[in-house]
């Protein structure tokens, strides 16, 4: 009868994992519904500020990397003529319209440590972030610093609150998709920094 004890442990573990997964799925659905509702209000923000959006970055995060619906993904809206951007903090939630000149820099943190800093043209790379493919990522966060007293920074959690908080393997499609999406956005930020620095000289 000793063999029943390990079997019971496995059953309990299986039930626990199933419950944990179900809780994560429910929370994920609620979060994505809330995000879609926020994204639906962005066009009204565009209208209120008289903007003409000609560039939209739709970011793939770990919750939506395998989804095609852009309404549930983080979005950055840009008016290249007026030189303004619309940032959204989906957790607060908070939407702000920012001029290119108010954009100071950005930082990317992975597992609590700075992986990339875009404080200057070219950026400062720490630990070979863009090419790193070993281990797991439990958290990938983008922080945008702004020259504003009312809103000095905007935070985007690209990878966070994974199922059972187990993180994402860096060789997985989910991680690679998220990083690729961040690379495209980082490249745009570097262009903005370059143009802003050139105009102030």
Tab-separated table of C-alpha atoms in Angstrom:
chain	number	residue	atom	x	y	z
A	1	UNK	CA	0.000	0.000	0.000
A	2	UNK	CA	3.050	2.270	0.125
A	3	UNK	CA	2.696	2.965	-3.629
A	4	UNK	CA	-0.570	4.827	-2.944
A	5	UNK	CA	1.248	7.685	-1.261
A	6	UNK	CA	3.260	8.818	-4.326
A	7	UNK	CA	0.174	8.330	-6.497
A	8	UNK	CA	-1.871	10.520	-4.174
A	9	UNK	CA	0.820	13.180	-4.310
A	10	UNK	CA	0.724	13.130	-8.123
A	11	UNK	CA	-3.067	13.416	-8.128
A	12	UNK	CA	-2.988	16.373	-5.741
A	13	UNK	CA	-0.272	18.045	-7.824
A	14	UNK	CA	-2.286	17.470	-10.994
A	15	UNK	CA	-5.389	19.010	-9.439
A	16	UNK	CA	-3.356	21.966	-8.184
A	17	UNK	CA	-1.836	22.592	-11.612
A	18	UNK	CA	-5.252	22.346	-13.271
A	19	UNK	CA	-6.803	24.828	-10.831
A	20	UNK	CA	-3.857	27.196	-11.225
A	21	UNK	CA	-4.119	27.041	-15.009
A	22	UNK	CA	-7.870	27.718	-14.937
A	23	UNK	CA	-7.361	30.744	-12.665
A	24	UNK	CA	-4.684	32.114	-15.027
A	25	UNK	CA	-6.934	31.651	-18.064
A	26	UNK	CA	-9.813	33.525	-16.386
A	27	UNK	CA	-7.544	36.399	-15.295
A	28	UNK	CA	-6.035	36.547	-18.785
A	29	UNK	CA	-9.461	36.849	-20.424
A	30	UNK	CA	-10.438	39.665	-18.067
A	31	UNK	CA	-7.160	41.506	-18.656
A	32	UNK	CA	-7.395	41.233	-22.441
A	33	UNK	CA	-11.011	42.389	-22.397
A	34	UNK	CA	-9.983	45.440	-20.381
A	35	UNK	CA	-7.097	46.134	-22.770
A	36	UNK	CA	-9.416	45.922	-25.788
A	37	UNK	CA	-11.761	48.420	-24.139
A	38	UNK	CA	-8.872	50.836	-23.566
A	39	UNK	CA	-7.633	50.457	-27.156
A	40	UNK	CA	-11.145	51.217	-28.394
A	41	UNK	CA	-10.907	54.676	-26.807
A	42	UNK	CA	-7.629	55.618	-28.544
A	43	UNK	CA	-9.290	56.977	-31.671
A	44	UNK	CA	-11.260	59.387	-29.500
A	45	UNK	CA	-7.961	60.552	-27.975
A	46	UNK	CA	-6.620	61.051	-31.497
A	47	UNK	CA	-9.665	63.109	-32.415
A	48	UNK	CA	-9.550	65.193	-29.223
A	49	UNK	CA	-5.942	66.220	-29.910
A	50	UNK	CA	-6.443	66.759	-33.645
A	51	UNK	CA	-3.835	64.162	-34.568
A	52	UNK	CA	-3.326	62.332	-37.831
A	53	UNK	CA	-1.945	58.903	-37.010
A	54	UNK	CA	0.318	57.535	-39.733
A	55	UNK	CA	2.196	54.888	-37.761
A	56	UNK	CA	0.925	52.291	-35.297
A	57	UNK	CA	3.137	49.839	-33.454
A	58	UNK	CA	1.245	46.745	-32.317
A	59	UNK	CA	3.369	44.909	-29.759
A	60	UNK	CA	3.338	41.154	-29.251
A	61	UNK	CA	3.478	40.240	-25.574
A	62	UNK	CA	3.438	36.771	-24.003
A	63	UNK	CA	-0.343	36.872	-23.614
A	64	UNK	CA	-1.073	37.695	-27.247
A	65	UNK	CA	1.948	36.606	-29.309
A	66	UNK	CA	-0.115	33.851	-30.960
A	67	UNK	CA	-3.183	36.026	-31.566
A	68	UNK	CA	-3.910	38.085	-34.697
A	69	UNK	CA	-6.431	40.469	-33.138
A	70	UNK	CA	-4.601	43.823	-32.704
A	71	UNK	CA	-7.263	45.159	-30.327
A	72	UNK	CA	-5.941	43.003	-27.471
A	73	UNK	CA	-2.277	43.914	-27.950
A	74	UNK	CA	-0.323	46.896	-26.544
A	75	UNK	CA	-0.315	49.768	-29.038
A	76	UNK	CA	1.758	52.892	-29.727
A	77	UNK	CA	0.252	55.516	-32.039
A	78	UNK	CA	2.451	58.071	-33.797
A	79	UNK	CA	1.700	61.278	-35.701
A	80	UNK	CA	4.924	61.901	-37.635
A	81	UNK	CA	3.800	65.332	-38.874
A	82	UNK	CA	2.838	66.730	-35.467
A	83	UNK	CA	5.691	64.723	-33.910
A	84	UNK	CA	3.542	63.278	-31.172
A	85	UNK	CA	3.064	59.798	-29.724
A	86	UNK	CA	0.268	58.203	-27.726
A	87	UNK	CA	1.389	55.961	-24.885
A	88	UNK	CA	-0.906	53.753	-22.832
A	89	UNK	CA	-0.230	52.292	-19.396
A	90	UNK	CA	-2.729	49.434	-19.451
A	91	UNK	CA	-2.373	48.588	-15.771
A	92	UNK	CA	-3.327	51.990	-14.337
A	93	UNK	CA	-4.921	52.611	-16.950
A	94	UNK	CA	-3.510	55.881	-18.299
A	95	UNK	CA	-3.300	57.367	-21.800
A	96	UNK	CA	-0.964	60.273	-22.547
A	97	UNK	CA	-0.090	62.245	-25.679
A	98	UNK	CA	3.624	63.005	-25.753
A	99	UNK	CA	5.671	65.232	-28.042
A	100	UNK	CA	8.873	63.787	-29.484
A	101	UNK	CA	10.825	66.382	-27.481
A	102	UNK	CA	9.321	64.998	-24.247
A	103	UNK	CA	10.697	61.535	-24.919
A	104	UNK	CA	13.847	61.161	-22.791
A	105	UNK	CA	14.887	57.521	-23.093
A	106	UNK	CA	13.779	53.963	-22.530
A	107	UNK	CA	15.044	50.915	-20.679
A	108	UNK	CA	14.355	47.210	-21.015
A	109	UNK	CA	14.537	45.066	-17.903
A	110	UNK	CA	14.685	41.286	-17.937
A	111	UNK	CA	14.237	39.242	-14.765
A	112	UNK	CA	14.686	42.382	-12.693
A	113	UNK	CA	17.979	43.509	-14.250
A	114	UNK	CA	18.551	46.140	-16.926
A	115	UNK	CA	19.134	44.434	-20.265
A	116	UNK	CA	19.096	47.448	-22.585
A	117	UNK	CA	19.199	51.212	-22.185
A	118	UNK	CA	18.247	53.552	-25.008
A	119	UNK	CA	19.470	56.718	-23.340
A	120	UNK	CA	21.697	57.573	-26.292
A	121	UNK	CA	21.762	56.828	-29.995
A	122	UNK	CA	22.839	53.229	-30.420
A	123	UNK	CA	21.748	52.248	-26.940
A	124	UNK	CA	23.676	50.514	-24.189
A	125	UNK	CA	23.519	46.750	-24.354
A	126	UNK	CA	23.929	44.686	-21.198
A	127	UNK	CA	24.697	40.995	-21.439
A	128	UNK	CA	23.993	40.599	-25.154
A	129	UNK	CA	20.241	40.968	-24.630
A	130	UNK	CA	19.081	40.780	-28.257
A	131	UNK	CA	21.014	37.574	-28.879
A	132	UNK	CA	20.511	35.858	-25.527
A	133	UNK	CA	18.722	32.496	-25.806
A	134	UNK	CA	19.653	30.628	-22.625
A	135	UNK	CA	17.485	29.981	-19.604
A	136	UNK	CA	14.045	31.395	-18.822
A	137	UNK	CA	12.465	34.814	-18.809
A	138	UNK	CA	10.066	35.489	-15.933
A	139	UNK	CA	9.699	39.184	-16.617
A	140	UNK	CA	10.418	41.450	-19.571
A	141	UNK	CA	9.559	45.090	-18.922
A	142	UNK	CA	9.793	48.229	-21.037
A	143	UNK	CA	10.063	51.536	-19.164
A	144	UNK	CA	9.744	54.778	-21.119
A	145	UNK	CA	11.079	57.916	-19.418
A	146	UNK	CA	9.290	61.173	-20.192
A	147	UNK	CA	10.083	64.820	-19.601
A	148	UNK	CA	6.832	65.388	-17.728
A	149	UNK	CA	6.061	66.041	-14.085
A	150	UNK	CA	2.560	64.557	-14.271
A	151	UNK	CA	3.741	61.326	-15.900
A	152	UNK	CA	7.523	60.775	-15.725
A	153	UNK	CA	7.378	57.213	-16.999
A	154	UNK	CA	5.198	54.626	-18.747
A	155	UNK	CA	5.568	50.920	-17.980
A	156	UNK	CA	4.844	47.974	-20.266
A	157	UNK	CA	5.123	44.404	-19.017
A	158	UNK	CA	5.797	42.399	-22.160
A	159	UNK	CA	6.341	39.164	-20.244
A	160	UNK	CA	4.820	38.923	-16.775
A	161	UNK	CA	2.421	36.828	-14.746
A	162	UNK	CA	3.048	33.714	-16.813
A	163	UNK	CA	1.061	30.511	-16.060
A	164	UNK	CA	2.000	29.343	-12.555
A	165	UNK	CA	4.725	32.031	-12.710
A	166	UNK	CA	7.015	29.500	-14.396
A	167	UNK	CA	8.341	31.952	-16.954
A	168	UNK	CA	9.061	31.404	-20.645
A	169	UNK	CA	11.941	29.428	-22.127
A	170	UNK	CA	14.110	31.764	-24.216
A	171	UNK	CA	14.256	29.364	-27.135
A	172	UNK	CA	10.458	29.314	-27.367
A	173	UNK	CA	8.460	30.999	-30.112
A	174	UNK	CA	6.701	33.113	-27.479
A	175	UNK	CA	9.936	34.663	-26.223
A	176	UNK	CA	11.449	35.147	-29.660
A	177	UNK	CA	8.271	36.827	-30.927
A	178	UNK	CA	8.162	39.209	-27.960
A	179	UNK	CA	11.837	40.162	-28.336
A	180	UNK	CA	11.475	40.680	-32.097
A	181	UNK	CA	8.539	42.996	-31.470
A	182	UNK	CA	10.590	44.944	-28.923
A	183	UNK	CA	13.482	45.276	-31.377
A	184	UNK	CA	11.274	47.002	-33.937
A	185	UNK	CA	9.990	49.452	-31.343
A	186	UNK	CA	13.507	50.096	-29.978
A	187	UNK	CA	14.715	50.932	-33.484
A	188	UNK	CA	11.958	53.529	-33.825
A	189	UNK	CA	12.828	55.053	-30.454
A	190	UNK	CA	16.453	55.375	-31.553
A	191	UNK	CA	15.300	57.290	-34.643
A	192	UNK	CA	13.230	59.628	-32.454
A	193	UNK	CA	16.199	60.215	-30.146
A	194	UNK	CA	18.461	60.932	-33.114
A	195	UNK	CA	16.040	63.419	-34.699
A	196	UNK	CA	15.381	65.175	-31.388
A	197	UNK	CA	19.090	65.451	-30.587
A	198	UNK	CA	19.830	66.780	-34.089
A	199	UNK	CA	17.164	69.497	-33.816
A	200	UNK	CA	18.476	70.734	-30.466
A	201	UNK	CA	22.039	71.171	-31.731
